[in-house]
Coordinates of C-alpha atoms in Angstrom, one line a residue:
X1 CA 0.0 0.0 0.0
X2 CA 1.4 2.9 -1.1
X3 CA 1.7 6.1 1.2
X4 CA -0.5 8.9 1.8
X5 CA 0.1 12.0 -0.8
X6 CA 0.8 14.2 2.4
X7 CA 2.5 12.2 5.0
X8 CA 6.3 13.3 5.5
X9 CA 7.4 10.1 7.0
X10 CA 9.2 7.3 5.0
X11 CA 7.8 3.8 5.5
X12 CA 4.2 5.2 6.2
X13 CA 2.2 2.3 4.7
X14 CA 4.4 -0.2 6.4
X15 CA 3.2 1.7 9.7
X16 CA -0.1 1.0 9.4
X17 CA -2.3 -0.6 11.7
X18 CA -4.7 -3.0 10.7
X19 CA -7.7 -3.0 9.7
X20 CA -6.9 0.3 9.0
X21 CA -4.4 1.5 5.8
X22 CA -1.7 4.7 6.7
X23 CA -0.2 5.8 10.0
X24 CA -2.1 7.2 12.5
X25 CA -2.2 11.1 11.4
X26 CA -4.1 10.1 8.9
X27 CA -7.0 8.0 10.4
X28 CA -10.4 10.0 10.9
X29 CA -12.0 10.3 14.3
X30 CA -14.3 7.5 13.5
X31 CA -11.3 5.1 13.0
X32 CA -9.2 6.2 15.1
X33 CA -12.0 6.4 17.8
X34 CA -12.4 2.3 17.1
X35 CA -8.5 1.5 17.2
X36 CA -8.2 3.2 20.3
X37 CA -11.2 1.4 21.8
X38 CA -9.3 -1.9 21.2
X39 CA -6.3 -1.0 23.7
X40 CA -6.1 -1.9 27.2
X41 CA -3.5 -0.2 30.2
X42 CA -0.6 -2.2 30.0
X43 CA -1.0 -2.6 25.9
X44 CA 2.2 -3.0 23.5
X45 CA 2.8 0.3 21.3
X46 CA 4.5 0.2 18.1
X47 CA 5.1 3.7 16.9
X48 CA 7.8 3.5 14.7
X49 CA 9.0 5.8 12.4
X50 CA 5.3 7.7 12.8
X51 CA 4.4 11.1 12.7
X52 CA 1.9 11.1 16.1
X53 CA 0.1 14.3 16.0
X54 CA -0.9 16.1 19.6
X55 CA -4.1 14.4 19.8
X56 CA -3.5 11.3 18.5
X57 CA -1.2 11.2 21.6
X58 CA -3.7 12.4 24.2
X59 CA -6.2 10.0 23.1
X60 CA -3.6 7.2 22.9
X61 CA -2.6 8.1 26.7
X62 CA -6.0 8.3 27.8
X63 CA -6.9 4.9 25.9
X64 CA -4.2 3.4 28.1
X65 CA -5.0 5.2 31.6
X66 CA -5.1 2.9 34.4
X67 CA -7.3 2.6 37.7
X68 CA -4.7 4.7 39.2
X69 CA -5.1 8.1 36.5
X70 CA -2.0 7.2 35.1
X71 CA -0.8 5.9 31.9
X72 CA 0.3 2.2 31.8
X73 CA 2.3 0.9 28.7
X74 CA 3.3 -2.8 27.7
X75 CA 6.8 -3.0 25.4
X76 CA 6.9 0.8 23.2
X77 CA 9.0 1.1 20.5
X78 CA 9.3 4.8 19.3
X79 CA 12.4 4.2 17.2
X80 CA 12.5 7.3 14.8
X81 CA 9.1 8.5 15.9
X82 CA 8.7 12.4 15.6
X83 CA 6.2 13.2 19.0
X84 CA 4.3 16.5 18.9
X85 CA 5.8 19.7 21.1
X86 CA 4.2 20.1 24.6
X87 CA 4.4 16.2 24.6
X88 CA 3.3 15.2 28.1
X89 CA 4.1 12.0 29.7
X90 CA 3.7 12.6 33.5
X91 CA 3.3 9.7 35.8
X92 CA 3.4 7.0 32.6
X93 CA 4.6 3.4 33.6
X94 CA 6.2 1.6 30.9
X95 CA 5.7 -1.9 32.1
X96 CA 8.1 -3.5 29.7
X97 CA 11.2 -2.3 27.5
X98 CA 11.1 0.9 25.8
X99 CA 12.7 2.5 23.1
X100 CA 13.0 5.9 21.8
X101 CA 16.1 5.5 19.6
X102 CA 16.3 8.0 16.7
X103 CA 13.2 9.9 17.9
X104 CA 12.5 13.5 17.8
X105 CA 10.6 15.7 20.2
X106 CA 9.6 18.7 18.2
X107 CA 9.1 20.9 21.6
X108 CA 9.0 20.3 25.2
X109 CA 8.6 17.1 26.5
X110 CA 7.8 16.2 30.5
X111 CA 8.4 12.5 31.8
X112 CA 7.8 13.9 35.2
X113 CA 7.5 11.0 37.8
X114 CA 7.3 8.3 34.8
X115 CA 8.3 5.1 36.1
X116 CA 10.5 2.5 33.8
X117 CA 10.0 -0.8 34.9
X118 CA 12.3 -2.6 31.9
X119 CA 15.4 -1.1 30.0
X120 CA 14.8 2.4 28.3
X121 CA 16.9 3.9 25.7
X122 CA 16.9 7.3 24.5
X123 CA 20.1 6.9 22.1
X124 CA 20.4 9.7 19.3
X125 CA 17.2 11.6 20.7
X126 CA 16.7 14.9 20.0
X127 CA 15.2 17.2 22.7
X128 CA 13.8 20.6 20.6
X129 CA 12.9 22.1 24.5
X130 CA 12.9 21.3 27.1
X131 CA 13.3 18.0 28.5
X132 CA 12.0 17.0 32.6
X133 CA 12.6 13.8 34.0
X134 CA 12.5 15.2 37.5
X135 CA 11.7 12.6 39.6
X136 CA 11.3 9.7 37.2
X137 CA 12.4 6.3 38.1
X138 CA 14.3 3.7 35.7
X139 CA 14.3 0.1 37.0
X140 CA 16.8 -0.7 34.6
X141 CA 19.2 0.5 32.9
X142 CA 18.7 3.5 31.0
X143 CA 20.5 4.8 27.7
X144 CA 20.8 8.7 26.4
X145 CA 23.9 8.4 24.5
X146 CA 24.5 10.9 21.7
X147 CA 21.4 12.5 22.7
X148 CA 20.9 16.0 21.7
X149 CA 18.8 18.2 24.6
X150 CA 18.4 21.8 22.8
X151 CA 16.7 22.9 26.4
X152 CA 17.1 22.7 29.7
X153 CA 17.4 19.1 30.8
X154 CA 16.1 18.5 34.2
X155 CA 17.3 15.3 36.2
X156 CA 16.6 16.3 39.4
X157 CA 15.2 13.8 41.9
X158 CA 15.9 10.9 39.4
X159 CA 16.7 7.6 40.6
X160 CA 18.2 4.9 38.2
X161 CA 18.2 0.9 39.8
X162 CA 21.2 0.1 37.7
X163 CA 23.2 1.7 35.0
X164 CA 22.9 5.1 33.8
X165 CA 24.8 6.0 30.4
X166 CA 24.9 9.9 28.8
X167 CA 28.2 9.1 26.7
X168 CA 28.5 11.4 23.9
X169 CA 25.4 13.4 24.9
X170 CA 25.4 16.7 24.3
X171 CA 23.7 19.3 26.4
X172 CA 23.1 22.9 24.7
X173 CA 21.4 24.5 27.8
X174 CA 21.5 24.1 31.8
X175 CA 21.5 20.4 33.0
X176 CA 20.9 20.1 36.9
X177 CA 21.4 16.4 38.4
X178 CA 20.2 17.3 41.8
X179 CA 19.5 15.0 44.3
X180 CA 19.4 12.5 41.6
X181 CA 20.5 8.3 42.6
X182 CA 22.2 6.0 40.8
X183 CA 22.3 2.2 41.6
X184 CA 25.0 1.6 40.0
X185 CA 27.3 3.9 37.5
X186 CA 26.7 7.2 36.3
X187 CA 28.9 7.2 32.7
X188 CA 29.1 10.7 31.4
X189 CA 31.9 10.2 29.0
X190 CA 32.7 12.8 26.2
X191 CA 29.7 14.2 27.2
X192 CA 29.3 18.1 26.4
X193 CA 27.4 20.7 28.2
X194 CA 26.6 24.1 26.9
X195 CA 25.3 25.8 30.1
X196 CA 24.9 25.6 33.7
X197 CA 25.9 22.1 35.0
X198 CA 24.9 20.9 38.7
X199 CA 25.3 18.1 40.6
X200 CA 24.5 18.6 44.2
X201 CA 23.7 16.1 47.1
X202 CA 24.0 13.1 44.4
X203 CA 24.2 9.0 45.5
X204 CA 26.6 7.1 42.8
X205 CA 26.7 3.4 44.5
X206 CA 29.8 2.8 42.2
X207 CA 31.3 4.6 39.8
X208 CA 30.6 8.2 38.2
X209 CA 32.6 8.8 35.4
X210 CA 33.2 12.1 33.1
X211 CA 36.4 11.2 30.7
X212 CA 36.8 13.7 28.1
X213 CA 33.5 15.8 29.2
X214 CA 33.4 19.6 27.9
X215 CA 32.1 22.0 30.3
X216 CA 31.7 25.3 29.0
X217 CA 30.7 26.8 31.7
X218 CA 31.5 26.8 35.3
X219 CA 30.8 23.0 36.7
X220 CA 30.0 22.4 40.4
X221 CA 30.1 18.5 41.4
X222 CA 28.7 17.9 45.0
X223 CA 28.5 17.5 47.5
X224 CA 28.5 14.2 45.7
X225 CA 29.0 10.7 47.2
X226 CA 30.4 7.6 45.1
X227 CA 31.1 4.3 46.3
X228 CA 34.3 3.8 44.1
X229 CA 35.6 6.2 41.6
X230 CA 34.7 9.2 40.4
X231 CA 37.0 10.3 37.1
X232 CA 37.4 13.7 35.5
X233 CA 40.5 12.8 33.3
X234 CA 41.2 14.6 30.3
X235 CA 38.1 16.6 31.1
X236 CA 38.0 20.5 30.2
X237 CA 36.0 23.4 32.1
X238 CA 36.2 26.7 30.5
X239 CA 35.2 28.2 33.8
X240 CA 35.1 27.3 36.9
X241 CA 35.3 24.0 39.1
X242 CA 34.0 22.8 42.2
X243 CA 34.3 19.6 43.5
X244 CA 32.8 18.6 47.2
X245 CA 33.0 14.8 47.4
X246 CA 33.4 11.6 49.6
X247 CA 34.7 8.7 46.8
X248 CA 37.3 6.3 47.0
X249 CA 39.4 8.0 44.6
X250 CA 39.1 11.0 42.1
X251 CA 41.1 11.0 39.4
X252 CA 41.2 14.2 38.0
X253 CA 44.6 14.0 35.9
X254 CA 45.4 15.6 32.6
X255 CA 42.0 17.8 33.4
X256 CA 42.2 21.3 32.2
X257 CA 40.3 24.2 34.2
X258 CA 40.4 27.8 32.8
X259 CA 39.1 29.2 36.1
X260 CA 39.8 28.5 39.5
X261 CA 39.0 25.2 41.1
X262 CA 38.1 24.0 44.5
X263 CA 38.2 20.6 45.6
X264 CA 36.6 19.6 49.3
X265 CA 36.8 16.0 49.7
X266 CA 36.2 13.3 52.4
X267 CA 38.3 10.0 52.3
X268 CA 39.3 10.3 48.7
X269 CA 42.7 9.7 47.3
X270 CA 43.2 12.7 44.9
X271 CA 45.2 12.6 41.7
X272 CA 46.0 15.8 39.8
X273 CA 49.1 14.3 37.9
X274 CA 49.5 16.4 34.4
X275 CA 46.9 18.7 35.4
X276 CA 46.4 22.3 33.8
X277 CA 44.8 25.0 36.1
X278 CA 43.9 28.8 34.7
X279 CA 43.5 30.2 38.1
X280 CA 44.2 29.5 41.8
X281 CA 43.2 26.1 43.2
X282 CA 42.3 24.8 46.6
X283 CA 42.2 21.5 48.0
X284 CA 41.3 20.6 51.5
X285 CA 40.0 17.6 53.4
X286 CA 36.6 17.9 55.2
X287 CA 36.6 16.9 58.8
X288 CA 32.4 16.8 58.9
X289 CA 30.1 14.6 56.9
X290 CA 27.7 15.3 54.0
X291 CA 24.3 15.2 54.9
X292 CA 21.8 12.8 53.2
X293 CA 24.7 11.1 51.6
X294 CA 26.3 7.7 52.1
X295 CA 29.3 7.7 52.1
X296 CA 32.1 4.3 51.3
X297 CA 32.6 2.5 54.7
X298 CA 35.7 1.3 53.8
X299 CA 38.1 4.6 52.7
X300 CA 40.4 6.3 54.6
X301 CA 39.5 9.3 57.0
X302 CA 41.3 12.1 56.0
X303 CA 41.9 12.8 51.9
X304 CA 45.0 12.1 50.5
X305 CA 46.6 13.2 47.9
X306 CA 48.7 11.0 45.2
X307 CA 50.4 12.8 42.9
X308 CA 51.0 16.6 42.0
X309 CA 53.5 15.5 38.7
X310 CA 53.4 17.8 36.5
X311 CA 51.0 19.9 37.9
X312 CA 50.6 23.4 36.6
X313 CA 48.9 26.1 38.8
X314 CA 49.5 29.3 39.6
X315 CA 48.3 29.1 43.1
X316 CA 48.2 25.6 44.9
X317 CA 47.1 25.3 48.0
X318 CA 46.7 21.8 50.3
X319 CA 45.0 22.4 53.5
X320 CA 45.2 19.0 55.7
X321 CA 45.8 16.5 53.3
X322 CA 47.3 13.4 53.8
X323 CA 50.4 13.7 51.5
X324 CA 52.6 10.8 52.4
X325 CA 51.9 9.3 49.1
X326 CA 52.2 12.3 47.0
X327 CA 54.7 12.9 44.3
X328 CA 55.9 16.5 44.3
X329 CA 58.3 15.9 41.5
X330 CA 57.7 17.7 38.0
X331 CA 55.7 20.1 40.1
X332 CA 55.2 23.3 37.2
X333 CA 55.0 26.2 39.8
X334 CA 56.2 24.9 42.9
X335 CA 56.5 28.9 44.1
X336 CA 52.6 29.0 44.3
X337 CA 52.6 25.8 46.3
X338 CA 51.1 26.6 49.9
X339 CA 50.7 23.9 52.6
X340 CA 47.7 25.0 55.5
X341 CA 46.7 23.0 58.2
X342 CA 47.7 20.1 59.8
X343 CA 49.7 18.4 56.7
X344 CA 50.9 15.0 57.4
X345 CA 53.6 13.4 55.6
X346 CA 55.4 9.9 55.7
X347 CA 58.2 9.5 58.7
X348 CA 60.5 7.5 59.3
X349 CA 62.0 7.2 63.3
X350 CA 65.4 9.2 63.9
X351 CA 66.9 6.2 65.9
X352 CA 65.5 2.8 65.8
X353 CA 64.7 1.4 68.6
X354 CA 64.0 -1.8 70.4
X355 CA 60.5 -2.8 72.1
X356 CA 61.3 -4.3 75.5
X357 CA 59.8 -7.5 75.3
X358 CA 57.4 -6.9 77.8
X359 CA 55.6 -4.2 76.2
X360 CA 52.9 -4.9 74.0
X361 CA 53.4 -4.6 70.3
X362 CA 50.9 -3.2 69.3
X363 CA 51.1 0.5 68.3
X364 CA 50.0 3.0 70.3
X365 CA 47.4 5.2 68.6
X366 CA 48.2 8.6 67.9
X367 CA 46.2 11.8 69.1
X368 CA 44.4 13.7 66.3
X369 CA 46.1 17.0 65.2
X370 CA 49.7 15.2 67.0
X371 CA 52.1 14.9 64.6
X372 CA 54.2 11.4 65.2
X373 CA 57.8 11.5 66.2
X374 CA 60.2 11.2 63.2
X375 CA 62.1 12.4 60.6
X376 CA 59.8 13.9 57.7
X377 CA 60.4 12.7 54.4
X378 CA 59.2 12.2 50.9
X379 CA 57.3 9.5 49.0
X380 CA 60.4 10.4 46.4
X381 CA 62.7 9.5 48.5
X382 CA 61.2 6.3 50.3
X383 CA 61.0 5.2 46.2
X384 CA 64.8 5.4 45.9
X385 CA 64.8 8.7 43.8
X386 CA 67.3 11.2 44.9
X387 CA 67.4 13.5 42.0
X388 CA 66.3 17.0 43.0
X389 CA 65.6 16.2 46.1
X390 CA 67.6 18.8 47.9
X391 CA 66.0 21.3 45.9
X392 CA 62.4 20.1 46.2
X393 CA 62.7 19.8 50.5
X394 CA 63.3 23.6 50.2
X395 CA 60.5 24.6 47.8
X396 CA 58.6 22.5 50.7
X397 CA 60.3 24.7 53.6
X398 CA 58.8 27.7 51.7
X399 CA 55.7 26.6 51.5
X400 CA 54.4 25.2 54.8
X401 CA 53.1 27.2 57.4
X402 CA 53.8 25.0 60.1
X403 CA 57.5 25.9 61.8
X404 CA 57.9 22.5 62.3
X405 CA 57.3 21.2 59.2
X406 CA 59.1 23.7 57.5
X407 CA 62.2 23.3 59.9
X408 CA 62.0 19.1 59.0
X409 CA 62.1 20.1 55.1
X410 CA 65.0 22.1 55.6
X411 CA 66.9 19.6 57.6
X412 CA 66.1 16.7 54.8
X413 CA 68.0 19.4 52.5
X414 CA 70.9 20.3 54.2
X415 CA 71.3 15.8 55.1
X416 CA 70.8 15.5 51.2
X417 CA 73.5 18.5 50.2
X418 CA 75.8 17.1 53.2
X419 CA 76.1 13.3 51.0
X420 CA 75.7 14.1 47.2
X421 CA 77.7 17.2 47.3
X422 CA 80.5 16.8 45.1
X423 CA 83.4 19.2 46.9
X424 CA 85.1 17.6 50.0
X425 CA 85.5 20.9 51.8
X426 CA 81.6 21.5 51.6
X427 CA 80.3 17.9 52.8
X428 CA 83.6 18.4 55.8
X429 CA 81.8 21.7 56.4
X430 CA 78.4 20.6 56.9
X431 CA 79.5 16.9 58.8
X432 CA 80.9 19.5 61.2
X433 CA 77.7 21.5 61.2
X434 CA 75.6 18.1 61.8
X435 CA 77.8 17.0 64.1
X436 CA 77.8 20.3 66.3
X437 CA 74.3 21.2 66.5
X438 CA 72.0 19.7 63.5
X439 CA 72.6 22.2 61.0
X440 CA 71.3 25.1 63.1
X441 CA 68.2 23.0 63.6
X442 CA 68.5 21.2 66.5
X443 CA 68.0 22.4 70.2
X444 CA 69.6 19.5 72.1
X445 CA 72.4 19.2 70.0
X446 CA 73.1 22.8 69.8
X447 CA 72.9 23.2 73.6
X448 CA 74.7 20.3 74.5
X449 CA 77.6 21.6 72.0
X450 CA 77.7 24.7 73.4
X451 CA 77.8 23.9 77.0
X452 CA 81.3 21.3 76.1
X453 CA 82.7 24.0 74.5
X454 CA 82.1 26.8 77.5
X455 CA 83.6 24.1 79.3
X456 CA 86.8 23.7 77.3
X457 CA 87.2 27.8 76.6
X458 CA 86.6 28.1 81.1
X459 CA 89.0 25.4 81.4
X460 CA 91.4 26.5 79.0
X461 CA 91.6 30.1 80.9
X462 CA 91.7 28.4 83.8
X463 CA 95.1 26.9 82.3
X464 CA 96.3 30.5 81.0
X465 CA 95.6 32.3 84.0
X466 CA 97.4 29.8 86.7
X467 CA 99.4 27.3 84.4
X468 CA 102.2 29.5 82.9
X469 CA 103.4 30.9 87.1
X470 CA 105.1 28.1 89.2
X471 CA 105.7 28.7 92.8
X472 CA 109.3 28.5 94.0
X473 CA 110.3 25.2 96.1
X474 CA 110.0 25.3 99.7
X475 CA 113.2 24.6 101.6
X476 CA 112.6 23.1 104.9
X477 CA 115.3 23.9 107.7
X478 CA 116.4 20.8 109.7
X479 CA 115.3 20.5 112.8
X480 CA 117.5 21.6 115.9
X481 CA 116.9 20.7 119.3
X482 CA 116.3 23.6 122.1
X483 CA 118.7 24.4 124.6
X484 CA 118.4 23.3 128.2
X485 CA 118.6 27.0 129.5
X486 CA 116.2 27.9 127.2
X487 CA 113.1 29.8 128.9
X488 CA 109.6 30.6 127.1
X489 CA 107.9 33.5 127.9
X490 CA 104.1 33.4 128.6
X491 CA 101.7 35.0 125.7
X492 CA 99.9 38.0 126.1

């Protein structure tokens, strides 16, 4: 059957449903009246490559309306399907598998608290408006990749049972993800969004992925909880970024911000390895939970950072990180490098020392805020890796706030200078200034030098004073006897 002289859609006659010829924008009231009559909630819809005018779609919705006042449909397939603008869909329950592949939505559309009991997929879609799935709920797992949302796309609310996949989407206006839940991964990968991109108070169960994304405007990611890994590698912001989240680890390496970025985190391990910031950047470990969030049992407590290699930031500041795992070498501006807080690094004890054996072995635990008793070093130099060292432990000095820490970084240097320097005289020099008092650096050593040597210079004038003037010998007469007449007068 050939058809109809006006219909725009290819494969019209091959969409035609029985005993009637054409598509459904072409059946009169009468007949379309009777076909509707025939469906029941919970009926199979196959709208294929059709044209489904505005009320066509109200009537089919209404054919299919439940006890409840909502919409109930069996297994849709919408694949290449152009739905009328205003296209509402509120409350629907798609019982089975659905499909929208390849379809357009020549306005707004609204799947407002529609429920997806199978697997949905919106791959190639385009959006002409705006697009809400606020509060919808996908059983399943739900596809949008490559999907094209011309409007605003609203998420918010949203919870997916399983996996969630925007890869290659592309988002011209404002996308908000608030409050949104994912069972299991959130895969934004190469995804691109035009406007105003938020992400607050969201549950990721496993992983929440945004390799390659393209923000072009300011991006703000939390406070955001993931159960694994959340990845921002070789992702690019033109503005801002702001990342408040509790993951296992966030790998943000070879990411390019424009603006400035903030990063508050909770038990992740951070890496920012080949990294490219425009503008200042802040990252500091939150002692306080997020609220509403769960966040993984099984991380560390305080964040950690793992690698600042190649780096390049004009301001870096780390406010109590853990950084006894971080690699400092390659660092691109290592003058902008501040470290705040309580920063702990990896020790290693001054002089080892045996446990009596009737002490208990195991360690005692350390008070928060204490910093353990040790000598201060590098994850460089526990790897083996002595080149630039000396340098690098006085970029360090320079850049923590703490006197302590600063006076440990300064000590490594001067240890480092006193064995690889290559002139005799220098490494003489400073085993003498070790030896005396800790290259200026420490107390005991410095007072228990000082105190020998007033000892020597006292006892050496001592020696000057009395040493150099002998006394002449004393010559005792011999003894002789008394005379007999002899007489002693009394004392007075």
């Amino acid at each position: 059957m050939a058809p109809w002289p006006d219909c725009a859609v290819s494969g019209c006659a091959e969409r035609s449903f029985a005993p009637y010829p054409g598509c459904l924008g072409h059946l009169t009231p009468d007949e379309l009246a009777d076909l509707m009559a025939g469906l029941r909630p919970g009926a199979d819809l196959d709208l294929r490559g059709v044209t489904v005018p505005e009320r066509v779609l109200t009537t089919l919705l209404e054919a299919v309306t439940g006890p409840d006042g909502h919409p109930h449909l069996g297994r849709s397939r919408f694949e290449g399907a152009v739905l009328p603008p205003c296209a509402s869909l509120s409350r629907a329950c798609f019982e089975g598998d659905c499909s929208f592949d390849g379809a357009r939505f020549a306005g707004a559309v609204s799947f407002f608290a529609a429920r997806f009991l199978g697997n949905v997929s919106f791959r190639g879609v385009r959006f002409g408006g705006n697009a809400s799935f606020h509060g919808a709920r996908f059983r399943r797992h739900a596809a949008f990749d490559e999907a094209v949302f011309a409007g605003d796309a609203l998420f918010g609310e949203t919870a997916w049972g399983a996996d969630a996949s925007f890869t290659r989407a592309v988002f011209a206006g404002a996308a908000a993800f608030d409050r949104a839940r994912f069972g299991r991964d959130a895969v934004l990968q190469a995804t691109r969004f035009g406007g105003d991109v938020s992400f607050r108070r969201v549950q990721v169960t496993r992983h929440a992925r945004f390799e390659r994304a393209r923000f072009r405007r300011d991006l703000w990611l939390g406070p955001m909880a993931a159960g694994g890994r959340l990845v921002l590698t070789h992702a690019t912001a033109h503005g801002g970024l702001r990342v408040d989240a509790a993951a296992r680890h966030l790998a943000a390496n070879r990411t390019v911000v424009r603006g400035p970025a903030d990063f508050r985190l909770r038990h992740a391990e951070l890496d920012l390895e080949d990294s490219v910031f425009g503008a200042d950047v802040t990252v500091r470990s939150l002692s306080r939970p997020f609220q509403h969030l769960t966040e993984p049992g099984t991380a560390p407590g305080t964040a950690r950072v793992l690698s600042l290699s190649g780096t390049s930031a004009p301001r870096l500041e780390l406010a109590g990180m853990d950084l006894s795992r971080c690699r400092f070498s390659g660092l691109v501006h290592p003058g902008g490098l501040r470290l705040t807080g309580h920063c702990s690094f990896a020790t290693v004890p001054r002089r080892p020392r045996r446990r009596p054996r009737w002490r208990a072995r195991t360690p005692t635990p350390s008070r928060p805020g204490r910093r353990v008793r040790g000598r201060t070093v590098l994850a460089e130099e526990l790897a083996g890796s002595r080149q630039g060292l000396q340098t690098l432990y006085e970029q360090l000095a320079a850049a923590a706030a703490d006197r302590e820490l600063a006076r440990d970084f300064r000590y490594r240097a001067r240890e480092i200078r006193r064995r690889d320097d290559p002139r005799a005289r220098n490494r003489w020099l400073l085993h003498l200034s070790w030896l005396t008092c800790g290259h200026g650096l420490r107390t005991g050593r410095m007072l228990a030098c000082l105190a020998v040597l007033m000892v020597l210079v006292a006892a050496g004038a001592t020696w000057a004073r009395h040493g150099q003037h002998t006394s002449a010998p004393v010559r005792l007469r011999p003894y002789q006897p008394a005379p007999a007449d002899a007489t002693y007068a009394p004392r007075p």
